[in-house]
Structure formats: C-alpha cells, structure tokens
Amino acid sequence: MIVRQIPVGPMKNLDYLVMDETSMEAIVVDSGWETGPVVAAAKAGGMRVRYVVATHGHFDHVETIAELAGKLGAQTVAHESSELKTDLRVRGGDTLTLGGARVSVIHTPGHTQDSICLYDGKNLFTGDTLFIGNCGRTDLPGGSTSELFHSLHAVLMALPGETMIYPGHDYGDVRSRRLGEEAKLNPTLLARNLREFTGVE
Ligand SMILES: [Fe+2]
C-alpha cells in the first residue's frame, strides 16, 4: 500500500490517502476542513478513490466527507453507531476491498463510541484513538476512559510491533512510528492498569 499523509486545517489534522499499487484503488481516511489537497493528491497519484472513511464523527475529521466523496466519486463510510449519514455502515471485523488488498475495520471505542481504526496488515490509521506520544481525550460526549484503555491495550497493542501508526492529528515529535517503538515511549501505552492510565491520559 502507498500511504499519503495530508495535513489540513488549523488543528493539526492529518487526512490520509491509502492506495493499493496494483489496482490504483484507494481509500481516504477522514476529511476535515478542506478537500482541495486530498483531491489534488488523488489526481496526481492517478488514484481511483473507492471510499472516504470516518474514523469517528468529530467535525474536524468529517466536516467535508460528503463533499469529498462527491468530488472523487467515492462512497462515505462510518461505524454503525455513528450519527453521520453515510453510504455504508461498518462494524469491527468488516473489510473494505481495494483491488486485491483488504483494509480491516477495528472498533476502538473510548475517544468516542463510533471510533474505528483501519488496518491493512502493515499500517494502522488510528484517528483520535492513539496519537504519537498520547491518546485521544475521553471527556467529550461518548468518551470512556475504561473503554479507551481496553481499546489501546487489549486491541491495538495485540497487533505486530512493526505496524506503522498513522494518527488523526500531528501532535507528536514525528508523524508516524512503529507500534513497538511507540509502546516504549507513549505514557498511555506504558500504563500497566486502568489506574495508571487514568493518571496519564
Ligand atoms: Fe476527535
């Protein structure tokens, strides 16, 4: 897969284009603020974008999702619990197909109930569930500290250490890092139990 990380807007959001090199079919992960940079990158790369996927329903990730999907001739996708109106609904374990490649949906509630991560077997798009150096906040509607702890520690940390993390905001010292490295550096992943996690998240 080819991954393009595209900064948008004033809140350090990162949208993504993820393309299967064989078929040139792609997905967009999140669409906040503006559509121009993503449309330009998709066209420059000769990509056929099939889906625009929301990692969760917060405005800075989805405000322009319908507009972008319209411009690219793609379908919008969100978790089944999302309040967004989308063409497709997904749940954990579902897959999106790009040519011969597959992207899996992992349900990771905690930041919001509708939070999902996308995983292609090598790259993990984490939205606001996991950042470089931190995790998403849990004090907004639908947030849950205990659910986020479980999503990070029982679900995401079960993936291979060489998995590349691609977060929904550029909040860290780098824009992506391998999960195994991040597990040694990120206080929210170093927390050994919910009590320690509550102290650092
Ligand atoms: Fe968010």
mmCIF file of C-alpha atoms and ligand atoms in Angstrom:
data_model
loop_
_atom_site.group_PDB
_atom_site.id
_atom_site.type_symbol
_atom_site.label_atom_id
_atom_site.label_comp_id
_atom_site.label_asym_id
_atom_site.label_seq_id
_atom_site.Cartn_x
_atom_site.Cartn_y
_atom_site.Cartn_z
ATOM 1 C CA MET A 1 0.000 0.000 0.000
ATOM 2 C CA ILE A 2 1.080 3.559 -0.614
ATOM 3 C CA VAL A 3 0.242 5.982 2.207
ATOM 4 C CA ARG A 4 -0.019 9.748 1.717
ATOM 5 C CA GLN A 5 -0.344 11.853 4.860
ATOM 6 C CA ILE A 6 -2.098 15.152 4.186
ATOM 7 C CA PRO A 7 -2.158 17.955 6.795
ATOM 8 C CA VAL A 8 -5.389 20.001 6.788
ATOM 9 C CA GLY A 9 -6.836 22.861 8.799
ATOM 10 C CA PRO A 10 -5.773 24.745 11.932
ATOM 11 C CA MET A 11 -5.974 21.806 14.406
ATOM 12 C CA LYS A 12 -3.091 19.759 13.007
ATOM 13 C CA ASN A 13 -5.446 17.201 11.455
ATOM 14 C CA LEU A 14 -3.975 14.531 9.205
ATOM 15 C CA ASP A 15 -6.109 13.066 6.425
ATOM 16 C CA TYR A 16 -4.816 10.046 4.515
ATOM 17 C CA LEU A 17 -4.853 8.569 1.048
ATOM 18 C CA VAL A 18 -4.139 4.836 1.107
ATOM 19 C CA MET A 19 -3.698 3.180 -2.278
ATOM 20 C CA ASP A 20 -3.247 -0.380 -3.484
ATOM 21 C CA GLU A 21 -0.394 -0.072 -6.010
ATOM 22 C CA THR A 22 -1.650 -2.866 -8.251
ATOM 23 C CA SER A 23 -5.209 -1.694 -8.829
ATOM 24 C CA MET A 24 -4.604 2.032 -8.060
ATOM 25 C CA GLU A 25 -7.757 1.850 -5.937
ATOM 26 C CA ALA A 26 -7.626 3.931 -2.774
ATOM 27 C CA ILE A 27 -9.435 4.969 0.368
ATOM 28 C CA VAL A 28 -9.375 8.315 2.100
ATOM 29 C CA VAL A 29 -9.231 8.232 5.897
ATOM 30 C CA ASP A 30 -11.023 11.289 7.333
ATOM 31 C CA SER A 31 -11.944 14.516 5.585
ATOM 32 C CA GLY A 32 -11.755 17.635 7.702
ATOM 33 C CA TRP A 33 -11.655 21.324 6.887
ATOM 34 C CA GLU A 34 -10.822 21.280 3.158
ATOM 35 C CA THR A 35 -10.974 18.908 0.222
ATOM 36 C CA GLY A 36 -8.510 20.559 -2.185
ATOM 37 C CA PRO A 37 -5.253 18.951 -1.007
ATOM 38 C CA VAL A 38 -6.732 15.433 -0.944
ATOM 39 C CA VAL A 39 -8.380 15.796 -4.353
ATOM 40 C CA ALA A 40 -5.125 17.132 -5.810
ATOM 41 C CA ALA A 41 -3.047 14.313 -4.312
ATOM 42 C CA ALA A 42 -5.511 11.656 -5.511
ATOM 43 C CA LYS A 43 -5.465 13.058 -9.049
ATOM 44 C CA ALA A 44 -1.668 13.479 -9.089
ATOM 45 C CA GLY A 45 -1.294 9.867 -7.981
ATOM 46 C CA GLY A 46 -3.742 8.525 -10.572
ATOM 47 C CA MET A 47 -5.847 7.047 -7.781
ATOM 48 C CA ARG A 48 -9.383 5.762 -8.032
ATOM 49 C CA VAL A 49 -10.826 6.501 -4.609
ATOM 50 C CA ARG A 50 -13.495 3.989 -3.623
ATOM 51 C CA TYR A 51 -14.274 5.022 -0.052
ATOM 52 C CA VAL A 52 -13.950 8.035 2.228
ATOM 53 C CA VAL A 53 -13.941 6.622 5.750
ATOM 54 C CA ALA A 54 -14.613 8.492 9.006
ATOM 55 C CA THR A 55 -12.504 7.352 11.950
ATOM 56 C CA HIS A 56 -15.165 8.996 14.152
ATOM 57 C CA GLY A 57 -17.790 11.701 13.974
ATOM 58 C CA HIS A 58 -15.960 14.772 15.308
ATOM 59 C CA PHE A 59 -16.298 17.710 12.940
ATOM 60 C CA ASP A 60 -12.575 18.175 12.335
ATOM 61 C CA HIS A 61 -12.455 14.663 10.800
ATOM 62 C CA VAL A 62 -15.711 14.583 8.844
ATOM 63 C CA GLU A 63 -16.903 18.087 8.041
ATOM 64 C CA THR A 64 -16.140 17.733 4.317
ATOM 65 C CA ILE A 65 -16.643 13.965 3.924
ATOM 66 C CA ALA A 66 -19.750 14.180 1.684
ATOM 67 C CA GLU A 67 -18.240 16.956 -0.444
ATOM 68 C CA LEU A 68 -15.010 14.996 -0.906
ATOM 69 C CA ALA A 69 -16.800 11.752 -1.741
ATOM 70 C CA GLY A 70 -18.854 13.647 -4.312
ATOM 71 C CA LYS A 71 -15.768 15.119 -5.957
ATOM 72 C CA LEU A 72 -13.999 11.743 -6.065
ATOM 73 C CA GLY A 73 -16.993 9.556 -6.945
ATOM 74 C CA ALA A 74 -16.467 7.588 -3.727
ATOM 75 C CA GLN A 75 -18.781 6.199 -1.052
ATOM 76 C CA THR A 76 -18.791 7.528 2.506
ATOM 77 C CA VAL A 77 -18.231 5.043 5.331
ATOM 78 C CA ALA A 78 -18.624 5.214 9.121
ATOM 79 C CA HIS A 79 -19.156 2.904 12.063
ATOM 80 C CA GLU A 80 -22.695 1.636 12.519
ATOM 81 C CA SER A 81 -23.075 3.662 15.740
ATOM 82 C CA SER A 82 -22.123 6.951 14.035
ATOM 83 C CA GLU A 83 -24.590 9.837 13.864
ATOM 84 C CA LEU A 84 -23.189 10.716 10.443
ATOM 85 C CA LYS A 85 -25.267 9.932 7.400
ATOM 86 C CA THR A 86 -23.077 7.753 5.171
ATOM 87 C CA ASP A 87 -23.453 5.426 2.187
ATOM 88 C CA LEU A 88 -22.025 2.443 4.065
ATOM 89 C CA ARG A 89 -22.006 1.391 7.729
ATOM 90 C CA VAL A 90 -19.296 -0.868 9.117
ATOM 91 C CA ARG A 91 -18.560 -2.721 12.329
ATOM 92 C CA GLY A 92 -15.423 -4.250 13.785
ATOM 93 C CA GLY A 93 -14.152 -7.144 11.656
ATOM 94 C CA ASP A 94 -15.571 -5.810 8.394
ATOM 95 C CA THR A 95 -13.192 -5.300 5.475
ATOM 96 C CA LEU A 96 -13.018 -2.783 2.648
ATOM 97 C CA THR A 97 -11.554 -4.154 -0.578
ATOM 98 C CA LEU A 98 -9.138 -2.242 -2.832
ATOM 99 C CA GLY A 99 -8.348 -4.421 -5.839
ATOM 100 C CA GLY A 100 -6.726 -7.467 -4.264
ATOM 101 C CA ALA A 101 -5.913 -5.680 -0.996
ATOM 102 C CA ARG A 102 -8.036 -5.555 2.116
ATOM 103 C CA VAL A 103 -8.393 -2.957 4.827
ATOM 104 C CA SER A 104 -9.881 -4.182 8.101
ATOM 105 C CA VAL A 105 -12.111 -2.193 10.415
ATOM 106 C CA ILE A 106 -11.194 -2.360 14.110
ATOM 107 C CA HIS A 107 -13.766 -0.924 16.528
ATOM 108 C CA THR A 108 -11.898 1.053 19.212
ATOM 109 C CA PRO A 109 -14.415 2.940 21.400
ATOM 110 C CA GLY A 110 -13.148 5.260 24.118
ATOM 111 C CA HIS A 111 -12.491 8.645 22.489
ATOM 112 C CA THR A 112 -15.998 8.292 21.053
ATOM 113 C CA GLN A 113 -18.336 5.320 20.769
ATOM 114 C CA ASP A 114 -18.068 5.318 16.973
ATOM 115 C CA SER A 115 -14.239 5.360 16.850
ATOM 116 C CA ILE A 116 -12.674 2.917 14.423
ATOM 117 C CA CYS A 117 -9.114 2.199 13.324
ATOM 118 C CA LEU A 118 -8.251 0.900 9.856
ATOM 119 C CA TYR A 119 -5.580 -1.759 9.375
ATOM 120 C CA ASP A 120 -4.163 -3.111 6.118
ATOM 121 C CA GLY A 121 -1.817 -5.656 7.688
ATOM 122 C CA LYS A 122 1.091 -3.180 7.904
ATOM 123 C CA ASN A 123 -0.336 0.280 8.506
ATOM 124 C CA LEU A 124 -2.763 1.335 11.243
ATOM 125 C CA PHE A 125 -4.841 4.503 10.918
ATOM 126 C CA THR A 126 -5.799 5.430 14.437
ATOM 127 C CA GLY A 127 -7.908 8.608 14.200
ATOM 128 C CA ASP A 128 -8.131 10.122 17.684
ATOM 129 C CA THR A 129 -7.746 6.765 19.472
ATOM 130 C CA LEU A 130 -3.935 6.853 19.517
ATOM 131 C CA PHE A 131 -1.551 9.706 18.766
ATOM 132 C CA ILE A 132 2.237 9.726 18.690
ATOM 133 C CA GLY A 133 3.070 10.319 22.362
ATOM 134 C CA ASN A 134 -0.513 10.421 23.638
ATOM 135 C CA CYS A 135 -4.059 9.127 23.188
ATOM 136 C CA GLY A 136 -7.381 10.789 22.458
ATOM 137 C CA ARG A 137 -9.321 12.622 25.151
ATOM 138 C CA THR A 138 -12.225 10.923 26.879
ATOM 139 C CA ASP A 139 -14.024 13.929 28.387
ATOM 140 C CA LEU A 140 -16.253 14.666 25.378
ATOM 141 C CA PRO A 141 -19.722 13.120 24.871
ATOM 142 C CA GLY A 142 -19.440 9.358 24.340
ATOM 143 C CA GLY A 143 -15.941 9.200 25.786
ATOM 144 C CA SER A 144 -14.915 6.452 28.219
ATOM 145 C CA THR A 145 -11.552 6.090 29.945
ATOM 146 C CA SER A 146 -12.044 2.392 30.658
ATOM 147 C CA GLU A 147 -13.105 1.656 27.080
ATOM 148 C CA LEU A 148 -10.150 3.583 25.657
ATOM 149 C CA PHE A 149 -7.780 1.706 27.953
ATOM 150 C CA HIS A 150 -9.204 -1.563 26.660
ATOM 151 C CA SER A 151 -9.102 -0.427 23.016
ATOM 152 C CA LEU A 152 -5.450 0.595 23.290
ATOM 153 C CA HIS A 153 -4.111 -2.203 25.453
ATOM 154 C CA ALA A 154 -6.222 -5.242 24.551
ATOM 155 C CA VAL A 155 -6.989 -4.424 20.908
ATOM 156 C CA LEU A 156 -4.302 -2.248 19.294
ATOM 157 C CA MET A 157 -1.351 -3.499 21.343
ATOM 158 C CA ALA A 158 -2.180 -7.021 20.120
ATOM 159 C CA LEU A 159 -1.071 -6.004 16.610
ATOM 160 C CA PRO A 160 2.513 -6.707 15.450
ATOM 161 C CA GLY A 161 5.213 -4.331 16.765
ATOM 162 C CA GLU A 162 6.290 -3.426 13.230
ATOM 163 C CA THR A 163 2.841 -1.956 12.464
ATOM 164 C CA MET A 164 3.150 1.702 11.421
ATOM 165 C CA ILE A 165 0.853 4.050 13.351
ATOM 166 C CA TYR A 166 -0.751 6.901 11.414
ATOM 167 C CA PRO A 167 -2.687 9.202 13.771
ATOM 168 C CA GLY A 168 -5.509 11.657 13.071
ATOM 169 C CA HIS A 169 -3.552 14.650 14.358
ATOM 170 C CA ASP A 170 0.100 15.678 14.089
ATOM 171 C CA TYR A 171 0.617 16.068 17.847
ATOM 172 C CA GLY A 172 3.890 14.160 18.265
ATOM 173 C CA ASP A 173 7.590 14.619 17.604
ATOM 174 C CA VAL A 174 7.162 12.584 14.404
ATOM 175 C CA ARG A 175 4.126 11.948 12.186
ATOM 176 C CA SER A 176 4.207 8.157 12.396
ATOM 177 C CA ARG A 177 6.058 5.479 14.286
ATOM 178 C CA ARG A 178 6.135 1.724 14.641
ATOM 179 C CA LEU A 179 3.785 0.401 17.310
ATOM 180 C CA GLY A 180 6.585 -1.479 19.084
ATOM 181 C CA GLU A 181 8.619 1.734 19.410
ATOM 182 C CA GLU A 182 5.590 3.760 20.457
ATOM 183 C CA ALA A 183 4.818 1.215 23.182
ATOM 184 C CA LYS A 184 8.172 2.069 24.794
ATOM 185 C CA LEU A 185 7.651 5.855 24.611
ATOM 186 C CA ASN A 186 3.957 6.715 24.934
ATOM 187 C CA PRO A 187 2.867 7.109 28.594
ATOM 188 C CA THR A 188 -0.676 5.980 27.755
ATOM 189 C CA LEU A 189 0.695 2.696 26.383
ATOM 190 C CA LEU A 190 3.211 2.291 29.210
ATOM 191 C CA ALA A 191 0.418 2.464 31.812
ATOM 192 C CA ARG A 192 0.077 -1.032 33.292
ATOM 193 C CA ASN A 193 -3.505 -0.759 34.521
ATOM 194 C CA LEU A 194 -6.572 1.486 34.408
ATOM 195 C CA ARG A 195 -5.459 3.420 37.499
ATOM 196 C CA GLU A 196 -2.103 4.299 35.936
ATOM 197 C CA PHE A 197 -3.806 5.052 32.622
ATOM 198 C CA THR A 198 -6.242 7.465 34.303
ATOM 199 C CA GLY A 199 -3.227 9.320 35.696
ATOM 200 C CA VAL A 200 -1.645 9.939 32.293
ATOM 201 C CA GLU A 201 -4.474 10.107 29.729
HETATM 202 FE FE FE B 1 -11.944 13.528 17.926
#
